[in-house]
Structures are given as structure tokens and as C-alpha cells.
């Protein structure tokens, strides 16, 4: 008889591999789900919430766990630490999970894996956390702990915006954001109304975008790729701010022309450019085959025949394109600090050193980009940082 898959164990394995290899947890999550087709929609949603929440609040959770160790300076094995963090997240932030269930499941996992001694240790730590939670004794001692934002990033924001504004930014990064989807920019009101009704029938809470009529914001939508219309190309995932950047390039209403997107993956801006400019040509570049394959897949799903994805390093000049482009899109590699709510682990990967290196990389790409623009053309520079 096949053993039933346990979603908590899968999340534990993802977190351990993430810690040891540095691989993006989101990629590991997708890989794990793809390898376990038997997972239900509820299990998948639980895995996503638990993994993302544990990573998002890692600094806070680490401190809570540390405060409940008899020897706070002890270095825990990766598996034990990850199990404590994800169990602590369930206790503090997943109201649908009873505290005893979070504790018992952690103990069960360790016993199943032959870690009986560690099971007793983990049981004691988690029960102590449960007691302090009930007594209201778990409180953050700093802004970094409260928002799980690294001190180095908080210092950068305080230098740029002042202490109060930096605090407001850090707190805003903890809010749950809706998922934005982009319909075809030429969608009619009737088509949009029908799509909203279809999505609501699947249990999604739908709001229209703030600025663009073809953007919808979804809550409780589940797995986006499973929603009706996704496979058929009725919509794709793209933040409204990202779509606004493309609109700023002034493509709508033009007759033809060449658009270059120099750092295009996963293809949100490039595919929108192709939709806005159906009689034009869009060439979308990125570094690796994996990235360009993703652009091609999105273009295919959206039925775009005027978009070509090409592997190329944007820091290397292409002389054959000098002065040929009507529009060049430069959504350049950056710290990504403006999209932490979407990519939670970015904040643990970026510091002053990495930002300086990214500035130099951006300069190299821009030095090539402006040479591709023909006289009277448009060079659009954008980043997702703050």
C-alpha cells in the first residue's frame, strides 16, 4: 500500500534544501508539487502558505525559537531548525491549525525519520512557545524582528527616507497582496465582465485594477494556472505597475515598429508590448535557455506570433541592432526590494555590496541600450526596487 504523502514533510524538505543549496524556495515548491500529482488543491494551498510564511517571517521565528532554547547560542542542525521554524509559524500565524496539531506533527515527522531524541527536544521547545503565546509573552524586541526585515536593508531605507517612512515601508511589506492578472489590453467591457463572472464562480474575489482597465486583482484564487482561461491565453500574471511601465513607452496605437526587451524573462512586459503592437515586432532577450523557453511558452499560450525570444547577454553589444529599435525596454536586474511581497526571500539575499554590483551591471546594459534606439525612439528604464 502506497504511503500517503504528507504536505508538512514536503515543506520541511523544501526548506532544508533551500537552506543548504540556496536554491529559490519557490522553484523547489513547484518542483515538489510537480513530483506529487496526488496532492489535492487544499494540500497545495497549505504547502504554499506554510513555506512562504516561514520564509517571510524567518527573522522573527528564529528569534522566538532562540528565546525558548535552554542554550540560545546552540547551533541547531538544519533539519531541526527548519522544522522548529515551520512549526512555530503554524502556532503563531495559522489559526486553522490547532497548536497541538502543529506540535504533534513535528514530533511525528521526527519519530518517523528515526530522530526520537530530537523529537523530545522539539516537543519541549514547541510546547514552551505555545504556553508563552497563550500568556501573551511573545513580543518582538525590534523593528527587524517585528517585520522580519534584515537590519542592513532597514538602515538603507532609513538613510534614504527617514526612520518613520522606513518603518512604514517595512510594515507594508508584510501585507498580503492580491495576485494581478492581465487580460488582453484590447479586451471589451463585455469580455471583461464575463471573465470576472467566470473567476468569481471559481471562488475568487475579484477587483478591477487601479489604473488599467485590463488588469484584475484576485484574492483566494488558488492556483492561477488552474483557473479557466489561463491555458487558453485569456490572461497572464503581471503586476499592474509592470504593465504601467510598458504603457509609458507609448506603444498603443502605433503601426508597426521594432521593440527590444533586453532583460525580458518571464516575459510580462514583452508579451504586453506584442499585444499593444500587433503589427510590430518584439524581440525578447535573456541570458539562458531556461529563461527564453519560459518567454516562448508565455508567448505561445497568449497566441503571439510577433514575439521572438533570444538568448543573449545584455552587457554585450549587438552592432547589427545599432539605431534600429523604435522602443527599447530595460527592466534591469535590481535588488527587487519593491516586490518583497511577491518574492519573500529577496530580502535575505540583498545587501549594500550586492546593490553596488547591480548598479554597475545596470550601467553596462544601459550603455548598450541607448545605442539601439533610433532617432526619435523611446528608451524605457524600469526597476522593481525602492
Short mmCIF file of C-alpha atoms in Angstrom, two decimals:
data_model
loop_
_atom_site.label_atom_id
_atom_site.label_comp_id
_atom_site.label_asym_id
_atom_site.label_seq_id
_atom_site.Cartn_x
_atom_site.Cartn_y
_atom_site.Cartn_z
CA UNK A 1 0.00 0.00 0.00
CA UNK A 2 1.41 3.38 -1.04
CA UNK A 3 2.11 5.71 1.88
CA UNK A 4 0.03 8.87 1.82
CA UNK A 5 2.06 11.97 1.07
CA UNK A 6 2.39 14.42 3.96
CA UNK A 7 2.45 18.08 2.99
CA UNK A 8 4.36 19.16 6.10
CA UNK A 9 7.17 16.73 5.33
CA UNK A 10 7.37 18.06 1.79
CA UNK A 11 7.64 21.63 3.08
CA UNK A 12 10.34 20.57 5.55
CA UNK A 13 12.35 19.00 2.72
CA UNK A 14 11.95 22.18 0.64
CA UNK A 15 13.14 24.42 3.48
CA UNK A 16 16.13 22.19 4.22
CA UNK A 17 17.19 22.10 0.58
CA UNK A 18 16.67 25.85 0.30
CA UNK A 19 18.91 26.47 3.33
CA UNK A 20 21.63 24.09 2.16
CA UNK A 21 21.75 24.88 -1.56
CA UNK A 22 20.50 28.47 -1.77
CA UNK A 23 18.01 27.44 -4.46
CA UNK A 24 14.94 29.68 -4.59
CA UNK A 25 12.27 28.07 -2.42
CA UNK A 26 9.55 28.93 -4.94
CA UNK A 27 11.31 26.80 -7.56
CA UNK A 28 11.67 23.95 -5.07
CA UNK A 29 7.98 24.22 -4.19
CA UNK A 30 6.90 23.95 -7.83
CA UNK A 31 9.24 21.00 -8.33
CA UNK A 32 7.85 19.21 -5.28
CA UNK A 33 4.25 19.77 -6.36
CA UNK A 34 5.00 18.58 -9.89
CA UNK A 35 6.55 15.41 -8.47
CA UNK A 36 3.46 14.66 -6.37
CA UNK A 37 0.48 14.83 -8.68
CA UNK A 38 -1.65 13.17 -5.99
CA UNK A 39 -1.61 16.34 -3.87
CA UNK A 40 -5.04 17.88 -3.52
CA UNK A 41 -5.74 21.55 -4.06
CA UNK A 42 -6.09 22.00 -0.30
CA UNK A 43 -2.71 20.37 0.33
CA UNK A 44 -1.04 22.53 -2.30
CA UNK A 45 -2.51 25.70 -0.81
CA UNK A 46 -1.34 24.61 2.67
CA UNK A 47 2.19 23.93 1.40
CA UNK A 48 2.39 27.31 -0.32
CA UNK A 49 1.14 29.20 2.73
CA UNK A 50 3.42 27.35 5.15
CA UNK A 51 6.54 27.63 3.01
CA UNK A 52 6.06 31.29 2.11
CA UNK A 53 5.07 32.29 5.62
CA UNK A 54 8.02 30.54 7.23
CA UNK A 55 10.44 32.28 4.87
CA UNK A 56 8.71 35.65 5.11
CA UNK A 57 8.91 35.68 8.93
CA UNK A 58 12.22 33.85 9.29
CA UNK A 59 13.98 36.52 11.39
CA UNK A 60 11.08 36.74 13.84
CA UNK A 61 10.63 32.96 14.03
CA UNK A 62 14.36 32.41 14.54
CA UNK A 63 14.30 34.80 17.49
CA UNK A 64 11.21 33.18 19.03
CA UNK A 65 12.80 29.73 18.77
CA UNK A 66 16.12 31.00 20.11
CA UNK A 67 14.37 32.56 23.12
CA UNK A 68 12.90 29.16 24.01
CA UNK A 69 16.15 27.19 23.91
CA UNK A 70 17.91 26.36 27.17
CA UNK A 71 21.13 27.31 25.40
CA UNK A 72 20.27 30.13 22.94
CA UNK A 73 23.78 30.01 21.45
CA UNK A 74 23.49 26.35 20.40
CA UNK A 75 23.75 25.72 16.65
CA UNK A 76 20.83 23.55 15.56
CA UNK A 77 21.03 21.08 12.71
CA UNK A 78 19.37 22.42 9.57
CA UNK A 79 16.53 19.90 9.61
CA UNK A 80 15.68 20.57 13.27
CA UNK A 81 15.89 24.34 12.84
CA UNK A 82 13.64 24.30 9.76
CA UNK A 83 11.12 22.05 11.49
CA UNK A 84 11.03 24.37 14.52
CA UNK A 85 10.58 27.45 12.32
CA UNK A 86 7.73 26.00 10.25
CA UNK A 87 6.02 24.63 13.37
CA UNK A 88 6.42 27.98 15.11
CA UNK A 89 4.82 29.69 12.11
CA UNK A 90 1.82 27.36 12.33
CA UNK A 91 1.45 28.08 16.06
CA UNK A 92 1.71 31.86 15.72
CA UNK A 93 0.08 32.56 12.35
CA UNK A 94 -2.05 29.69 11.05
CA UNK A 95 -5.29 29.97 13.01
CA UNK A 96 -6.81 26.99 11.18
CA UNK A 97 -4.10 24.73 12.64
CA UNK A 98 -4.59 23.90 16.35
CA UNK A 99 -1.41 24.38 18.35
CA UNK A 100 -1.40 20.75 19.47
CA UNK A 101 -1.58 19.61 15.84
CA UNK A 102 1.49 21.66 14.89
CA UNK A 103 3.42 20.19 17.84
CA UNK A 104 2.26 16.61 17.32
CA UNK A 105 3.01 16.66 13.59
CA UNK A 106 6.55 17.91 14.20
CA UNK A 107 7.14 15.11 16.72
CA UNK A 108 5.60 12.51 14.40
CA UNK A 109 7.85 13.57 11.50
CA UNK A 110 11.00 13.20 13.58
CA UNK A 111 9.98 9.83 15.02
CA UNK A 112 9.17 8.59 11.54
CA UNK A 113 12.67 9.63 10.47
CA UNK A 114 14.30 7.87 13.41
CA UNK A 115 15.06 11.03 15.41
CA UNK A 116 13.46 10.08 18.75
CA UNK A 117 15.89 12.10 20.89
CA UNK A 118 15.37 15.22 18.79
CA UNK A 119 11.61 14.59 18.89
CA UNK A 120 11.60 15.11 22.65
CA UNK A 121 13.67 18.27 22.34
CA UNK A 122 11.41 19.72 19.63
CA UNK A 123 8.31 18.79 21.62
CA UNK A 124 9.61 20.72 24.64
CA UNK A 125 10.54 23.84 22.66
CA UNK A 126 7.23 24.00 20.79
CA UNK A 127 5.14 23.44 23.92
CA UNK A 128 7.01 26.28 25.63
CA UNK A 129 6.23 28.53 22.65
CA UNK A 130 2.55 27.54 22.88
CA UNK A 131 2.47 28.46 26.58
CA UNK A 132 4.06 31.85 26.01
CA UNK A 133 1.71 32.53 23.11
CA UNK A 134 -1.31 31.86 25.37
CA UNK A 135 0.12 34.16 28.04
CA UNK A 136 0.87 36.94 25.53
CA UNK A 137 4.59 36.80 26.22
CA UNK A 138 5.81 36.62 22.63
CA UNK A 139 6.72 40.14 21.54
CA UNK A 140 9.21 41.49 19.02
CA UNK A 141 12.12 43.43 20.51
CA UNK A 142 12.97 45.44 17.38
CA UNK A 143 11.60 46.59 14.03
CA UNK A 144 13.77 43.97 12.33
CA UNK A 145 12.16 41.18 14.37
CA UNK A 146 8.66 42.62 14.05
CA UNK A 147 8.84 42.82 10.24
CA UNK A 148 11.48 40.12 9.62
CA UNK A 149 13.46 42.69 7.66
CA UNK A 150 17.27 42.49 7.80
CA UNK A 151 18.91 45.37 9.69
CA UNK A 152 21.05 46.24 6.66
CA UNK A 153 18.01 46.89 4.49
CA UNK A 154 16.29 48.90 7.23
CA UNK A 155 19.43 51.03 7.52
CA UNK A 156 19.39 51.69 3.77
CA UNK A 157 15.77 52.78 3.87
CA UNK A 158 16.35 54.98 6.93
CA UNK A 159 19.20 56.73 5.11
CA UNK A 160 17.01 57.33 2.06
CA UNK A 161 13.58 58.02 3.56
CA UNK A 162 13.98 58.61 7.29
CA UNK A 163 13.13 56.33 10.21
CA UNK A 164 9.33 56.71 10.19
CA UNK A 165 8.99 56.15 6.45
CA UNK A 166 11.38 53.19 6.59
CA UNK A 167 9.22 51.65 9.32
CA UNK A 168 6.08 52.19 7.23
CA UNK A 169 7.73 50.53 4.21
CA UNK A 170 8.84 47.53 6.27
CA UNK A 171 5.35 47.06 7.72
CA UNK A 172 3.74 47.40 4.29
CA UNK A 173 5.91 44.53 3.03
CA UNK A 174 4.15 42.19 5.47
CA UNK A 175 0.72 42.76 3.94
CA UNK A 176 -0.85 40.10 1.75
CA UNK A 177 -1.16 41.45 -1.78
CA UNK A 178 -3.71 40.25 -4.32
CA UNK A 179 -2.46 38.46 -7.42
CA UNK A 180 -2.73 40.68 -10.51
CA UNK A 181 -3.69 39.24 -13.86
CA UNK A 182 -3.59 40.98 -17.21
CA UNK A 183 -6.30 40.41 -19.76
CA UNK A 184 -5.72 41.23 -23.41
CA UNK A 185 -5.25 45.04 -23.45
CA UNK A 186 -7.88 45.25 -26.21
CA UNK A 187 -10.49 43.40 -24.11
CA UNK A 188 -14.05 44.71 -24.38
CA UNK A 189 -16.19 45.55 -21.36
CA UNK A 190 -18.43 42.57 -22.12
CA UNK A 191 -15.46 40.17 -22.31
CA UNK A 192 -14.05 41.53 -19.05
CA UNK A 193 -17.41 41.17 -17.31
CA UNK A 194 -17.67 37.56 -18.49
CA UNK A 195 -14.15 36.80 -17.22
CA UNK A 196 -14.91 38.33 -13.82
CA UNK A 197 -18.06 36.19 -13.55
CA UNK A 198 -16.10 33.07 -14.51
CA UNK A 199 -13.41 33.72 -11.91
CA UNK A 200 -15.94 34.53 -9.19
CA UNK A 201 -17.76 31.27 -9.96
CA UNK A 202 -14.50 29.50 -9.06
CA UNK A 203 -14.42 31.20 -5.66
CA UNK A 204 -12.04 34.05 -6.45
CA UNK A 205 -12.58 37.53 -5.05
CA UNK A 206 -12.07 39.89 -8.00
CA UNK A 207 -11.38 43.61 -8.07
CA UNK A 208 -10.58 45.78 -11.05
CA UNK A 209 -7.14 47.37 -11.32
CA UNK A 210 -6.49 50.87 -10.01
CA UNK A 211 -5.23 52.35 -13.29
CA UNK A 212 -5.60 49.94 -16.22
CA UNK A 213 -8.95 48.56 -17.44
CA UNK A 214 -7.44 45.22 -18.47
CA UNK A 215 -5.91 44.41 -15.06
CA UNK A 216 -7.78 42.41 -12.41
CA UNK A 217 -6.73 41.76 -8.81
CA UNK A 218 -7.53 38.35 -7.35
CA UNK A 219 -7.77 37.02 -3.81
CA UNK A 220 -8.49 33.42 -2.81
CA UNK A 221 -7.98 32.35 -6.41
CA UNK A 222 -5.98 29.19 -5.68
CA UNK A 223 -3.52 28.01 -8.30
CA UNK A 224 -3.67 30.62 -11.08
CA UNK A 225 -2.64 28.20 -13.84
CA UNK A 226 -5.68 26.04 -13.00
CA UNK A 227 -8.19 28.87 -13.45
CA UNK A 228 -10.43 28.77 -16.53
CA UNK A 229 -8.96 30.81 -19.36
CA UNK A 230 -5.31 30.60 -18.31
CA UNK A 231 -4.33 27.71 -20.59
CA UNK A 232 -6.29 29.29 -23.44
CA UNK A 233 -4.38 32.57 -23.14
CA UNK A 234 -7.26 34.71 -21.89
CA UNK A 235 -4.94 36.21 -19.28
CA UNK A 236 -1.48 36.08 -17.76
CA UNK A 237 0.04 37.08 -14.44
CA UNK A 238 1.51 40.60 -14.33
CA UNK A 239 1.53 43.32 -11.69
CA UNK A 240 -0.29 46.49 -12.66
CA UNK A 241 2.85 48.56 -12.03
CA UNK A 242 4.74 46.39 -14.52
CA UNK A 243 2.03 46.88 -17.15
CA UNK A 244 2.00 50.63 -16.48
CA UNK A 245 5.70 50.78 -17.32
CA UNK A 246 5.02 49.31 -20.77
CA UNK A 247 2.11 51.70 -21.32
CA UNK A 248 4.52 54.57 -20.57
CA UNK A 249 6.52 53.58 -23.65
CA UNK A 250 3.65 54.78 -25.84
CA UNK A 251 3.16 51.65 -27.96
CA UNK A 252 -0.63 51.74 -28.07
CA UNK A 253 -1.96 52.89 -31.44
CA UNK A 254 1.36 52.66 -33.28
CA UNK A 255 1.55 51.00 -36.69
CA UNK A 256 4.43 48.57 -36.61
CA UNK A 257 7.95 49.14 -35.35
CA UNK A 258 10.67 47.16 -33.60
CA UNK A 259 10.67 46.69 -29.81
CA UNK A 260 13.64 45.22 -27.94
CA UNK A 261 13.23 43.92 -24.39
CA UNK A 262 16.76 43.38 -23.11
CA UNK A 263 16.08 41.54 -19.82
CA UNK A 264 12.73 40.03 -20.64
CA UNK A 265 12.07 36.87 -18.60
CA UNK A 266 9.45 35.77 -17.69
CA UNK A 267 8.01 37.90 -20.48
CA UNK A 268 5.30 40.03 -18.88
CA UNK A 269 6.43 43.30 -20.45
CA UNK A 270 7.44 41.71 -23.77
CA UNK A 271 4.12 39.93 -24.25
CA UNK A 272 2.18 43.08 -23.37
CA UNK A 273 4.27 45.03 -25.88
CA UNK A 274 3.44 42.42 -28.51
CA UNK A 275 -0.27 42.71 -27.73
CA UNK A 276 -0.20 46.51 -27.83
CA UNK A 277 1.70 46.46 -31.12
CA UNK A 278 0.15 43.63 -33.18
CA UNK A 279 1.66 44.89 -36.44
CA UNK A 280 5.11 45.35 -34.92
CA UNK A 281 7.95 43.04 -33.95
CA UNK A 282 9.13 42.31 -30.41
CA UNK A 283 12.49 40.69 -29.69
CA UNK A 284 12.83 39.49 -26.10
CA UNK A 285 16.34 38.75 -24.83
CA UNK A 286 17.57 37.00 -21.72
CA UNK A 287 20.63 35.13 -20.52
CA UNK A 288 19.68 31.46 -20.52
CA UNK A 289 17.67 28.92 -22.46
CA UNK A 290 15.58 28.25 -19.37
CA UNK A 291 14.54 31.90 -19.28
CA UNK A 292 13.89 32.24 -23.00
CA UNK A 293 11.92 28.98 -23.01
CA UNK A 294 9.64 30.49 -20.39
CA UNK A 295 9.14 33.59 -22.54
CA UNK A 296 8.34 31.40 -25.56
CA UNK A 297 5.84 29.36 -23.54
CA UNK A 298 4.04 32.50 -22.38
CA UNK A 299 4.01 33.91 -25.91
CA UNK A 300 2.66 30.63 -27.29
CA UNK A 301 -0.08 30.47 -24.65
CA UNK A 302 -1.09 34.07 -25.47
CA UNK A 303 -1.11 33.27 -29.22
CA UNK A 304 1.54 35.86 -30.07
CA UNK A 305 3.28 35.47 -33.41
CA UNK A 306 5.13 38.78 -33.40
CA UNK A 307 7.41 37.95 -30.47
CA UNK A 308 10.77 36.18 -30.71
CA UNK A 309 12.75 35.10 -27.64
CA UNK A 310 16.55 35.03 -27.97
CA UNK A 311 19.39 34.05 -25.65
CA UNK A 312 21.79 36.94 -25.20
CA UNK A 313 23.83 38.71 -22.52
CA UNK A 314 22.59 42.31 -22.46
CA UNK A 315 26.03 43.57 -21.39
CA UNK A 316 27.35 42.51 -24.82
CA UNK A 317 26.59 44.99 -27.62
CA UNK A 318 24.87 43.76 -30.81
CA UNK A 319 26.21 46.01 -33.61
CA UNK A 320 23.62 44.80 -36.12
CA UNK A 321 20.88 46.42 -33.99
CA UNK A 322 22.52 49.83 -33.60
CA UNK A 323 19.96 52.55 -34.28
CA UNK A 324 17.30 50.04 -35.38
CA UNK A 325 14.80 49.95 -32.48
CA UNK A 326 11.76 52.18 -32.14
CA UNK A 327 11.48 51.19 -28.47
CA UNK A 328 13.92 49.57 -26.06
CA UNK A 329 12.61 48.19 -22.77
CA UNK A 330 15.20 47.95 -20.00
CA UNK A 331 13.65 46.32 -16.96
CA UNK A 332 17.07 45.86 -15.45
CA UNK A 333 18.40 43.45 -12.82
CA UNK A 334 17.94 45.12 -9.45
CA UNK A 335 17.65 44.39 -5.74
CA UNK A 336 13.92 43.67 -6.12
CA UNK A 337 13.18 45.30 -2.78
CA UNK A 338 9.96 46.77 -4.15
CA UNK A 339 8.43 43.34 -4.73
CA UNK A 340 9.28 41.60 -1.45
CA UNK A 341 5.59 40.80 -1.00
CA UNK A 342 5.84 38.68 -4.17
CA UNK A 343 9.36 37.31 -3.70
CA UNK A 344 9.83 36.94 0.01
CA UNK A 345 13.35 35.57 0.07
CA UNK A 346 14.86 38.50 -1.83
CA UNK A 347 15.34 40.44 1.40
CA UNK A 348 17.74 37.80 2.69
CA UNK A 349 19.86 37.84 -0.47
CA UNK A 350 20.49 41.55 -0.96
CA UNK A 351 22.74 43.97 0.94
CA UNK A 352 24.82 47.06 0.18
CA UNK A 353 27.52 45.03 -1.60
CA UNK A 354 25.02 43.32 -3.91
CA UNK A 355 23.28 46.63 -4.66
CA UNK A 356 26.58 48.24 -5.69
CA UNK A 357 27.30 45.33 -8.01
CA UNK A 358 23.82 45.66 -9.55
CA UNK A 359 24.39 49.38 -10.17
CA UNK A 360 27.50 48.59 -12.19
CA UNK A 361 25.63 45.89 -14.13
CA UNK A 362 22.81 48.31 -14.93
CA UNK A 363 25.30 50.87 -16.23
CA UNK A 364 26.80 48.30 -18.62
CA UNK A 365 23.41 47.34 -20.01
CA UNK A 366 22.22 50.95 -20.37
CA UNK A 367 25.44 51.82 -22.20
CA UNK A 368 24.37 49.36 -24.90
CA UNK A 369 20.64 50.01 -24.74
CA UNK A 370 20.70 53.66 -25.78
CA UNK A 371 22.73 52.76 -28.88
CA UNK A 372 19.93 50.51 -30.14
CA UNK A 373 17.36 53.32 -30.13
CA UNK A 374 16.76 55.06 -33.45
CA UNK A 375 16.42 58.83 -33.61
CA UNK A 376 13.08 59.83 -32.12
CA UNK A 377 12.67 56.44 -30.44
CA UNK A 378 12.00 55.56 -26.80
CA UNK A 379 14.27 54.06 -24.16
CA UNK A 380 12.28 52.88 -21.13
CA UNK A 381 14.27 52.21 -17.95
CA UNK A 382 12.48 50.48 -15.08
CA UNK A 383 13.28 48.53 -11.93
CA UNK A 384 11.22 46.90 -9.18
CA UNK A 385 13.18 48.33 -6.27
CA UNK A 386 12.64 51.26 -3.92
#
